[in-house]
XYZ file of C-alpha atoms in Angstrom:
610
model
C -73.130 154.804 58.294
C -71.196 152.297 61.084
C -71.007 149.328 60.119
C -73.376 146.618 61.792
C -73.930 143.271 63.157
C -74.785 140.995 60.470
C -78.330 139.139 60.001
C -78.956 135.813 60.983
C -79.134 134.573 57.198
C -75.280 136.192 56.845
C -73.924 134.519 60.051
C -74.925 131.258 59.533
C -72.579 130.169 57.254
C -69.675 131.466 59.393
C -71.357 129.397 61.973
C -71.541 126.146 60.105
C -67.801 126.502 59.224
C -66.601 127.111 62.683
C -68.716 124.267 64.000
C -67.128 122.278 60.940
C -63.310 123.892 61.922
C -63.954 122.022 65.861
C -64.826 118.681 64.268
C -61.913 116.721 64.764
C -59.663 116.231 61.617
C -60.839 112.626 60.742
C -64.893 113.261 61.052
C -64.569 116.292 58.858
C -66.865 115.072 55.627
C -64.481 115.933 53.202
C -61.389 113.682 55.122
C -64.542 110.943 55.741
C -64.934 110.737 51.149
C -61.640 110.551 50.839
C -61.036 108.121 53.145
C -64.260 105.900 52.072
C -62.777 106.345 48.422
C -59.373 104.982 49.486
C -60.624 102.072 50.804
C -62.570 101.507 48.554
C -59.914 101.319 45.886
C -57.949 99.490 48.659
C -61.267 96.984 48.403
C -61.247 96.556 45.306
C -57.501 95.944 44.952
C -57.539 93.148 47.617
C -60.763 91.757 45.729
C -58.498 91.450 42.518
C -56.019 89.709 44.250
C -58.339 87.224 45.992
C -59.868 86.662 42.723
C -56.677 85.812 40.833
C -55.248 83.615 43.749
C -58.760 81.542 43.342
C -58.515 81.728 39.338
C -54.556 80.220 39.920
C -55.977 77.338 42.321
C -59.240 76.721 40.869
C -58.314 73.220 39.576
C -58.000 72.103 43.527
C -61.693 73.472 44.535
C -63.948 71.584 42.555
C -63.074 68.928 45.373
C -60.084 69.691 47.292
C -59.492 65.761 48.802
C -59.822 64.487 44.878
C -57.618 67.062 43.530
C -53.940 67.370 43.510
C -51.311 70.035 42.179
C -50.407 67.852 38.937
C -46.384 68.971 38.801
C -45.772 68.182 42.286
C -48.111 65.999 43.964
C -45.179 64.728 46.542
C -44.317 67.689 48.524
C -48.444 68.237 48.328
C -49.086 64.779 50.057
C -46.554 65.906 52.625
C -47.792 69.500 53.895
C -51.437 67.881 53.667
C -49.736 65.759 56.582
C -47.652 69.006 58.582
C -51.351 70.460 58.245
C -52.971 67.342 59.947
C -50.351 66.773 62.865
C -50.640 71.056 63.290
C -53.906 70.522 63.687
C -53.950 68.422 66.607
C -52.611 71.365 68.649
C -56.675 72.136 68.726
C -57.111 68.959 70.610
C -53.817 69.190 72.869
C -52.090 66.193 71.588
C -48.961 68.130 69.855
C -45.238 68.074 70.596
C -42.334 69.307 68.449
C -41.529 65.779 68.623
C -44.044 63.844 67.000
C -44.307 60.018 67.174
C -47.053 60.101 64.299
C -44.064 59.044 61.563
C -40.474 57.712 61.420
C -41.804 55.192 64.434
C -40.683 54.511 66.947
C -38.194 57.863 66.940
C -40.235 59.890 65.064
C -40.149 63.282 63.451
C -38.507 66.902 64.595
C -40.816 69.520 63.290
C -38.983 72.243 63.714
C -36.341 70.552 61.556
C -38.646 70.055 58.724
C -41.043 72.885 56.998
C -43.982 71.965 58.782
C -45.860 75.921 58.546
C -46.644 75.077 62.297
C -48.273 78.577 63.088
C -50.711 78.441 59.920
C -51.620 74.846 60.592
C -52.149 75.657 64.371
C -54.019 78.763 63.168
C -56.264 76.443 60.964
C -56.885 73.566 62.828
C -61.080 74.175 63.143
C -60.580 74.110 59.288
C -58.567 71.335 59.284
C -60.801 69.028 61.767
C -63.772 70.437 60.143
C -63.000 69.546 56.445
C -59.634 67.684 56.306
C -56.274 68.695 55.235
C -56.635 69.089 51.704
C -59.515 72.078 52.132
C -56.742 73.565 53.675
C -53.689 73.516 52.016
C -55.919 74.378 48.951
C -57.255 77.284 50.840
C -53.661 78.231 51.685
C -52.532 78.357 48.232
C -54.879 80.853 47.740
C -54.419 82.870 50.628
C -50.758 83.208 50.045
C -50.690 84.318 47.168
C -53.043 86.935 47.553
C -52.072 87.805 51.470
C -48.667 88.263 49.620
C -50.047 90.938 47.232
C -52.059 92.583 49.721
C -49.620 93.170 52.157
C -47.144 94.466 49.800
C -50.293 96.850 48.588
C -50.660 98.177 52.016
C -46.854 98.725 52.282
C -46.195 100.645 48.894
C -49.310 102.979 49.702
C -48.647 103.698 53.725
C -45.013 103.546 53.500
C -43.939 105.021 50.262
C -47.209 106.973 49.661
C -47.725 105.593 46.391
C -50.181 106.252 43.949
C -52.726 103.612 43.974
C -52.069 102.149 40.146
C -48.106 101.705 40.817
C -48.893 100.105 44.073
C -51.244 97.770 42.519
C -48.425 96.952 39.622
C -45.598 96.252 42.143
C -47.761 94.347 44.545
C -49.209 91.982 41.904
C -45.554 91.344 40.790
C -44.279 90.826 44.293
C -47.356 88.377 44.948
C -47.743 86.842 41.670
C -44.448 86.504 40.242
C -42.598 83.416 38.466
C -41.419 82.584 41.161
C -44.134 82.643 43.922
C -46.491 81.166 41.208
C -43.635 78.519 40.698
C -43.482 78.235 44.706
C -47.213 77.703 45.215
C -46.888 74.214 43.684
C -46.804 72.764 47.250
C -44.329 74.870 49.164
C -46.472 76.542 51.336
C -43.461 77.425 53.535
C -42.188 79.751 50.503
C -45.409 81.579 49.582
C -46.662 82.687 52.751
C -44.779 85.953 52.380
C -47.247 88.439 53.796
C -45.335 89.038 57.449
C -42.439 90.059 54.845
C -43.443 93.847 54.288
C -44.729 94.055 58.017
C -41.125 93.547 58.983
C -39.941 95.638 56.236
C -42.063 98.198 57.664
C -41.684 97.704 61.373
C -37.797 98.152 60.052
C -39.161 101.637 58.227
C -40.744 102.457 61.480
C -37.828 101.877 63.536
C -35.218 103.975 61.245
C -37.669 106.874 61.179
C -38.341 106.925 64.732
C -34.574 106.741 65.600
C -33.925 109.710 63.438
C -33.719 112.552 65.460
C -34.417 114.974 62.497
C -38.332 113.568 62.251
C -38.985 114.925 65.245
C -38.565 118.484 67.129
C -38.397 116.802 70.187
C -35.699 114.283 68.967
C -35.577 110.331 68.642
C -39.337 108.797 69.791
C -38.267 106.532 72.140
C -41.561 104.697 72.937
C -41.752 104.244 68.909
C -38.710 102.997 68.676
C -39.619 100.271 71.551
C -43.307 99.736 70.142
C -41.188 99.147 66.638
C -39.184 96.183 68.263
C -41.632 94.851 70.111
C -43.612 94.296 66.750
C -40.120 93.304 64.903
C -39.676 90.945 68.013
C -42.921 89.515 67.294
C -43.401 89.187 63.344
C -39.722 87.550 63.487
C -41.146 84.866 65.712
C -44.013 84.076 63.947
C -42.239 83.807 60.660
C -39.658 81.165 62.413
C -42.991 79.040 62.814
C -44.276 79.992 59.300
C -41.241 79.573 56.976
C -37.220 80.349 57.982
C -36.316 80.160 54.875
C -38.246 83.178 53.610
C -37.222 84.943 56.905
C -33.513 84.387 56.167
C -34.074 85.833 52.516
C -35.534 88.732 54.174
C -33.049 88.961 56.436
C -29.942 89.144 53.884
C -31.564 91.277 51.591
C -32.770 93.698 54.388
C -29.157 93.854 55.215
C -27.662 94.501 51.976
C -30.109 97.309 51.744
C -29.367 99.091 55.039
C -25.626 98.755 54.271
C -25.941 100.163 51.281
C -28.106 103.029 52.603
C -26.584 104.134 55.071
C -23.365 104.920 52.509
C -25.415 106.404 50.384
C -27.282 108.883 53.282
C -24.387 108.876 55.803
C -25.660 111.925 57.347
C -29.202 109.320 58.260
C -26.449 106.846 59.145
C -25.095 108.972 61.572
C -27.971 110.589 63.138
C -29.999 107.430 63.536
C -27.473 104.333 64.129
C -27.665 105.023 67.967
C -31.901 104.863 68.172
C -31.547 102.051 65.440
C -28.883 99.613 66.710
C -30.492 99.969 70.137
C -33.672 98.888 68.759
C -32.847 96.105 66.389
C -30.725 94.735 70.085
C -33.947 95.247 71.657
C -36.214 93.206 69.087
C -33.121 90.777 68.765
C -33.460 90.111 72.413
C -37.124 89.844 72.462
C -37.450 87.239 69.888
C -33.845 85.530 71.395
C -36.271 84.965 74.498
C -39.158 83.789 72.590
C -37.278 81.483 70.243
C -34.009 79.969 71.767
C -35.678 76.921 73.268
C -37.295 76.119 69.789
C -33.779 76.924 67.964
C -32.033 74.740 69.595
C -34.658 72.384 69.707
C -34.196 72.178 65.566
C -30.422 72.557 65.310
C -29.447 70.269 69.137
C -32.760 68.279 69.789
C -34.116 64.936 69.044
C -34.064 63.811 65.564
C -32.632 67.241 65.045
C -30.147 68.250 62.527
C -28.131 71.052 61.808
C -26.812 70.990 58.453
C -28.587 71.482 54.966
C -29.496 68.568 52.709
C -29.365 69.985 49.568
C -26.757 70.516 46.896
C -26.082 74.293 46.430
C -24.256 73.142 43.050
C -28.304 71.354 42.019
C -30.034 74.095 43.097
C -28.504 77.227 41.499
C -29.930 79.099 38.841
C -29.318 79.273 35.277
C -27.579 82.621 34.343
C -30.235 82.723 30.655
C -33.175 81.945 33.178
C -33.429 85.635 34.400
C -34.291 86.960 30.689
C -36.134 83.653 29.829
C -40.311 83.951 30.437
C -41.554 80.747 32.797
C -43.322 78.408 31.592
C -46.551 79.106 33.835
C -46.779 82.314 32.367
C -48.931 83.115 29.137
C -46.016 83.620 26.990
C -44.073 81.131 28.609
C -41.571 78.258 26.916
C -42.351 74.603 28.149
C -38.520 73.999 26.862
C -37.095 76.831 29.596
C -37.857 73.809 31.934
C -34.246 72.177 31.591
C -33.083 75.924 32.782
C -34.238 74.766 36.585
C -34.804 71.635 38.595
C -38.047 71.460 38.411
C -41.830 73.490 38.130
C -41.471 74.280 41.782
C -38.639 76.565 40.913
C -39.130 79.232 38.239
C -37.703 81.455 40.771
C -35.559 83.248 38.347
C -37.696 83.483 35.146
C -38.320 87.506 34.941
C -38.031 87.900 31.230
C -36.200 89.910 29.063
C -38.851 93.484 28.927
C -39.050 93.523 32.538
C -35.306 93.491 33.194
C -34.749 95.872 30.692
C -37.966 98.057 32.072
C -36.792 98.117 35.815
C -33.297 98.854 34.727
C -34.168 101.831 33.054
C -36.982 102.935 35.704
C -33.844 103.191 38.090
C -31.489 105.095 36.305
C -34.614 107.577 35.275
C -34.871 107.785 39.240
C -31.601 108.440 39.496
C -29.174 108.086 42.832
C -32.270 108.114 45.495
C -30.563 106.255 48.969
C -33.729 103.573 48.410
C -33.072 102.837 44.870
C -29.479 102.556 45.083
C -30.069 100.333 47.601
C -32.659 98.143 45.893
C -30.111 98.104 43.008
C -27.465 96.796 45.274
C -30.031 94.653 46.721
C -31.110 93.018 43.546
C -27.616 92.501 41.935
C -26.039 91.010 45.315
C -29.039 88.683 45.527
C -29.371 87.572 42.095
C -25.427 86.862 41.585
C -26.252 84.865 44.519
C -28.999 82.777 43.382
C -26.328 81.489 40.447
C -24.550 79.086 42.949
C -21.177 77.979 44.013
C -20.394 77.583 39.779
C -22.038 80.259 37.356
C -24.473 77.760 35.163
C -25.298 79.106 31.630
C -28.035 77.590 29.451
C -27.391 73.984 31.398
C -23.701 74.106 31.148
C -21.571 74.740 34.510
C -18.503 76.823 33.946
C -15.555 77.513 35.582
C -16.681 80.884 36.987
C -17.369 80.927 40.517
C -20.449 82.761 41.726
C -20.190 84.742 44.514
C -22.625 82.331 46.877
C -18.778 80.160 46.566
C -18.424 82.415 49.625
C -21.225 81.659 51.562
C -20.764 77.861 51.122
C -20.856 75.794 54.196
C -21.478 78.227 56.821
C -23.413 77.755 59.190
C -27.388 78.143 58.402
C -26.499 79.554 55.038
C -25.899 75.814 53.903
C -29.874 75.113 54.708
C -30.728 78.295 52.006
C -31.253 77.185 48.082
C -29.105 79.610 46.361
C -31.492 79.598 43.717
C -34.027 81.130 46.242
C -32.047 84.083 46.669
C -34.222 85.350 43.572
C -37.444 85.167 45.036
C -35.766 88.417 47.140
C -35.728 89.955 43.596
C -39.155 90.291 43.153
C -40.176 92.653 45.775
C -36.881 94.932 44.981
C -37.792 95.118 40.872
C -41.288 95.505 42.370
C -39.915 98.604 44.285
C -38.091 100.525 41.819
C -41.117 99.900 39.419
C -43.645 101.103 41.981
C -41.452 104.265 42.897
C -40.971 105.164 38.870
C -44.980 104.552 38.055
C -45.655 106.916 40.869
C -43.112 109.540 40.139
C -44.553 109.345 36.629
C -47.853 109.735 37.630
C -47.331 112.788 39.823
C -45.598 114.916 36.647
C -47.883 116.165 33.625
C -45.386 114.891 30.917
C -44.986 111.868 28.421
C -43.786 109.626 31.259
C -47.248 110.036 33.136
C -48.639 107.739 30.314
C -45.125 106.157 28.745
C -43.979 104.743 32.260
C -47.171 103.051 33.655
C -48.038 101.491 29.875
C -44.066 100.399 29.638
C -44.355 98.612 33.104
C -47.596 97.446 32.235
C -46.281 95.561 29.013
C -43.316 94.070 30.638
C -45.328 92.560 33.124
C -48.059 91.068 30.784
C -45.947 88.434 29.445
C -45.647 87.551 33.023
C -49.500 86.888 33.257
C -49.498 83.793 35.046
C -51.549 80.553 33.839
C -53.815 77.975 36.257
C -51.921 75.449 38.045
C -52.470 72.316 36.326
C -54.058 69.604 38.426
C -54.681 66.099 38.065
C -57.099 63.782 39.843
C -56.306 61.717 42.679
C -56.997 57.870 43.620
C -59.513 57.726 45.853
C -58.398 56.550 49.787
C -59.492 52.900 51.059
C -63.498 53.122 53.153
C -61.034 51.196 55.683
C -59.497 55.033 56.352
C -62.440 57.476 55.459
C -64.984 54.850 57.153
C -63.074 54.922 60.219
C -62.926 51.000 60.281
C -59.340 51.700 60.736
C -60.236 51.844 64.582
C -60.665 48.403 64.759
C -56.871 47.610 63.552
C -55.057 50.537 65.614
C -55.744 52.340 68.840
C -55.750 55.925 68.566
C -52.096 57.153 69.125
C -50.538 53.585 67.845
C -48.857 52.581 65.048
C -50.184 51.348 61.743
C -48.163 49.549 58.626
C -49.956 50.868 55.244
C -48.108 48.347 52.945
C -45.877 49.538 50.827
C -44.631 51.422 53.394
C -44.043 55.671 52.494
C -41.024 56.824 51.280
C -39.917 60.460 50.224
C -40.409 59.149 46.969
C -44.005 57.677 47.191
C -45.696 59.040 50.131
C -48.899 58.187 49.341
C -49.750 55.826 52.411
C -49.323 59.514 54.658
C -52.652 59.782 53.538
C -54.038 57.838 55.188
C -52.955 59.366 58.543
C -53.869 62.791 57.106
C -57.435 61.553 56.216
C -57.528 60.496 60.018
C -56.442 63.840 61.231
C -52.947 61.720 61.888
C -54.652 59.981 64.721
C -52.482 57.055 64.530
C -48.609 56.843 63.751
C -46.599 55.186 61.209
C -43.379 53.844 60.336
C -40.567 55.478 58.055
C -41.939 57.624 55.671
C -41.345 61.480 54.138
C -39.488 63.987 56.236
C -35.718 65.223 56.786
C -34.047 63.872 59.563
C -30.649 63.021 60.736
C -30.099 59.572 58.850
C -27.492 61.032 56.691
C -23.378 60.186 56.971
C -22.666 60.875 61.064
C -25.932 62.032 61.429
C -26.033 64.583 58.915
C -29.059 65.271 57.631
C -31.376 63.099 54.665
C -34.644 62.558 53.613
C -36.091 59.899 55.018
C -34.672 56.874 57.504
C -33.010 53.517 56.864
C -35.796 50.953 55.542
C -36.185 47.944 57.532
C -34.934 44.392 56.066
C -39.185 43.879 56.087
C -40.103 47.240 54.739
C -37.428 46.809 51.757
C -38.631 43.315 50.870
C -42.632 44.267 50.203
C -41.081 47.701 48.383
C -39.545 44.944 46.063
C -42.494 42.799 45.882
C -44.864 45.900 45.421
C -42.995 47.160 42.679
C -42.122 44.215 40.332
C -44.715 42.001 42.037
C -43.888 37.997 42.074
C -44.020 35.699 45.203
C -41.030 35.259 46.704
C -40.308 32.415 48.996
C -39.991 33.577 52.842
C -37.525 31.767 55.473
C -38.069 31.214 59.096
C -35.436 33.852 59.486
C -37.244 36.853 57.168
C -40.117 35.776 59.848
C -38.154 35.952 62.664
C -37.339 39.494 61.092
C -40.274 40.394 60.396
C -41.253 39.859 64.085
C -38.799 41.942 64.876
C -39.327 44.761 62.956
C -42.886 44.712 63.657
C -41.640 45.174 67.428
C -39.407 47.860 66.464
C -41.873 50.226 64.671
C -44.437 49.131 68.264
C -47.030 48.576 65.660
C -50.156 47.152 66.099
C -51.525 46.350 62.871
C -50.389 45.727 59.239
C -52.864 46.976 56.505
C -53.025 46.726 52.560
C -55.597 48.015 50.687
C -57.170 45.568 47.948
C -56.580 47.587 44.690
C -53.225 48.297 45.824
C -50.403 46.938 42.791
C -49.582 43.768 43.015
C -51.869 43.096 45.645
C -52.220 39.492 45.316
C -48.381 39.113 45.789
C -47.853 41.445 48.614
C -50.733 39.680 50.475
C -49.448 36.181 49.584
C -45.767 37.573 50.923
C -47.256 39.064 54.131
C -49.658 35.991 54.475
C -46.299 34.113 54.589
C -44.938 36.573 57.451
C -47.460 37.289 59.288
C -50.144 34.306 58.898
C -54.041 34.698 57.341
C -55.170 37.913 56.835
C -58.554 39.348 58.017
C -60.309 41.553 55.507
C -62.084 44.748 56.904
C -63.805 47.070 54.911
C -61.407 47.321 51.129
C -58.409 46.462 53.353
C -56.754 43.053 54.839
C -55.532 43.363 57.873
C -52.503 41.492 59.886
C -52.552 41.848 63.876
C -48.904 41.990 64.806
């Protein structure tokens, strides 16, 4: 018998599937799960992360303005102030020049690490709830932005399984040394534009490669890729140069040592590649010359590091030592640094010895040589001019003796270079818990649980907090209007110092509505106008820092009056101020009753008109 049409009930399911076959590829119901099912764990990741970034930071949120980050409530009392000047963007009273400390010459802000894009980019927060909500907020959001970001890249970039993303990203964003960093430098941990340059870099190597594409190099990728570079570069110049030079270097190293170990990528993409790394080089040039030279050539501008690359190097035992804000931690491997703020090189014995032998199980793949070489060169370069081994300097001179006084380089912590290290160890542990995880061997369970146990004793702990004295009604009252016009000058007495910069509250709690005298910042006060932190104290300003820290009442001369006059004049200010529960309060008023006549008490304050 010939053969014959079939039924209806027969051709309807070759219907159904082509109907399903003309769906485009992304509403096809099986793509649609999978894709629902990826973000979900994506989700859920970026949940995780939030959630650990809050547990880290929950001793600021009972009440942010009352709460302070106990091991380094200085630099904390300054950003709080960068946040409040940012802020005033919102209400078009900004400059990069701002007369609201250091008065009457005030204070470069692109010299100084004032986060201007995030505190621009949360000035409604800011106005809304004061500085402290913020920087507590950004804490938070660093931390985890860091780890998300990093998530994102490890899965789109190196298609990694979603459990080895998850373990490198929580190291890259959680680390010693960004948990370390969160203790007030904001400028360090607010890392997440890092791995969109890394991958706008990616982007631009693959789309330069002639072999990715039949058709040859992408040209309008390769000019999308630097127009992004172009733009993430200039944003992180506002955000944090430091962590953009880091990136920099180590991005550097990495293509270096890539390209020798793929020379036949080298060759086929350098043309594409160099064209568009001129092209995002040009871009940002355009964007950020005026604001360069601004920090280097510009008022109250300075360009030379402060900083003592022989203090700040690391310890040679700190890389196998655990840190101390991690659960099995060592409050004695605190001598190993100069301070809580820098456990930037406390990785720990396991997960040294774990990422060491994930890359040579990897074997001689371009990217992990090149994290390899990335992670040595940066680490031998966070040891300083002088290799430093458990506190003792030697004689052996690190390789960042080479570095040493150029240009820009000189404004880089060499102990710093190891924050660079987290993201590479992240790297080669994220590439060997994926390659594990793709066979059907041992090492599908071995390698994940190995990683997973070197990176527990890295767990890290809460950031201990402390509470904070409450400010004067005089400033949260707003009384303070009746001593200082908005946009003049006001003398909290003591005056701040880098030291105790407490007073630069007050202008914070008043959305730095008025301006002050001397005070916390880098600027060019140093030998021939290097730069220092801080300014010269006035012959007035140094006497009540005397009185108001061993108290007495000293006797004052027509000629500390006459000064006093004159320094009043100098600063332009308007009004002197000390609140009533301030230390030795009885003597400081007595000496400033002396200088500048009676006082008038408003609010918890007394007040001289000058």
């Amino acid at each position: 018998m010939s053969s014959t049409a079939p039924t209806a009930p027969d051709a309807a399911p070759d219907q159904a599937v082509l109907a399903a076959s003309r769906l485009p590829r992304r509403f096809r119901p099986a793509r649609l799960l999978a894709a629902v099912r990826r973000r979900r764990a994506g989700v859920t990741v970026a949940l995780l992360f939030v959630a650990l970034a809050g547990w880290l930071t929950h001793g600021l949120w009972p009440d942010p303005a009352a709460r302070v980050l106990a091991l380094n409530p200085e630099d904390q009392a300054l950003y709080e102030w960068f946040l409040a000047v940012d802020s005033r963007a919102l209400l078009g009273d900004f400059d990069l020049l701002t007369g609201r400390l250091n008065a009457p010459d005030g204070v470069n802000l692109m010299t100084n690490t004032t986060v201007i894009a995030l505190g621009v980019l949360l000035a409604p927060v800011t106005l809304l709830f004061g500085a402290p909500v913020t920087f507590a907020l950004l804490a938070m959001a660093n931390l985890a932005g860091t780890a998300v970001a990093w998530y994102l890249l490890f899965t789109r970039v190196l298609r990694a399984r979603r459990l080895a993303a998850a373990l490198g990203a929580a190291l890259c964003g959680f680390g010693p040394g960004m948990v370390s960093q969160t203790n007030s430098h904001l400028h360090m941990t607010a890392q997440w534009l890092v791995p969109v340059i890394v991958w706008l870099v990616v982007r631009l190597l693959r789309a330069a490669d002639p072999a990715g594409s039949a058709d040859g190099p992408d040209s309008r990728r390769v000019v999308s890729s630097a127009v992004g570079l172009a733009a993430a570069v200039s944003a992180q110049v506002f955000i944090g140069e430091e962590v953009l030079f880091l990136c920099a270097v180590t991005l550097l190293v990495m293509a270096v040592t890539h390209a020798v170990a793929d020379r036949n990528l080298a060759r086929r993409a350098l043309p594409g590649f160099a064209g568009g790394m001129m092209l995002a080089a040009g871009l940002a040039l355009l964007v950020l010359a005026w604001p360069l030279w601004f920090q280097f050539a510009g008022p109250q501008g300075v360009s030379d590091g402060m900083f003592s690359p022989h203090y700040f190097s690391a310890d040679l035992r700190s890389w196998w030592t655990v840190s101390p804000l991690s659960v099995a931690g060592d409050d004695g491997a605190a001598r190993l640094t100069t301070g809580p703020a820098e456990y930037n090189t406390f990785l720990g014995l396991p997960l040294l010895l774990v990422a060491a032998a994930g890359a040579l199980w990897l074997g001689r793949r371009p990217l992990v040589v090149a994290c390899v070489v990335g992670t040595l060169v940066t680490g031998a370069l966070s040891l300083g001019p002088r290799v430093i081994i458990d506190g003792e300097r030697t004689a052996v001179p690190g390789p960042y003796a080479l570095l040493s006084g150029l240009p820009v380089v000189d404004g880089a912590l060499p102990m710093r270079f190891a924050l660079a290290v987290l993201p590479l160890v992240a790297t080669l542990l994220v590439l060997a818990v994926d390659r594990a995880l793709r066979g059907t061997g041992r090492a599908r369970r071995l390698v994940p649980a190995a990683v997973g146990m070197a990176l527990l004793p890295l767990l890290p702990m809460p950031l201990p907090t402390a509470e904070r004295p409450p400010l004067p009604e005089f400033i949260t009252g707003g009384h303070w209007r009746r001593c200082v016009e908005p946009g003049g000058v006001l003398v909290p007495v003591p005056l701040a110092t880098p030291k105790e910069p407490w007073p630069m509250r007050w202008a914070t709690a008043a959305d730095a509505a008025f301006g002050m005298p001397e005070g916390f910042f880098i600027g060019p006060y140093g030998r021939n106008g290097t730069a220092a932190m801080g300014t010269y104290q006035q012959p007035t300003s140094a006497l009540l820092a005397e009185v108001g820290r061993h108290g007495g009442q000293p006797v004052i001369d027509d000629g500390q009056r006459r000064q006093a006059a004159e320094d009043a004049d100098f600063w332009g200010a308007s009004c002197v101020a000390l609140a009533v529960d301030t230390p030795h309060a009885d003597s400081l008023r007595g000496t400033l009753e002396q200088l500048y006549g009676p006082a008038t008490r408003i609010a918890d304050v007394w007040t001289w008109r000058v």
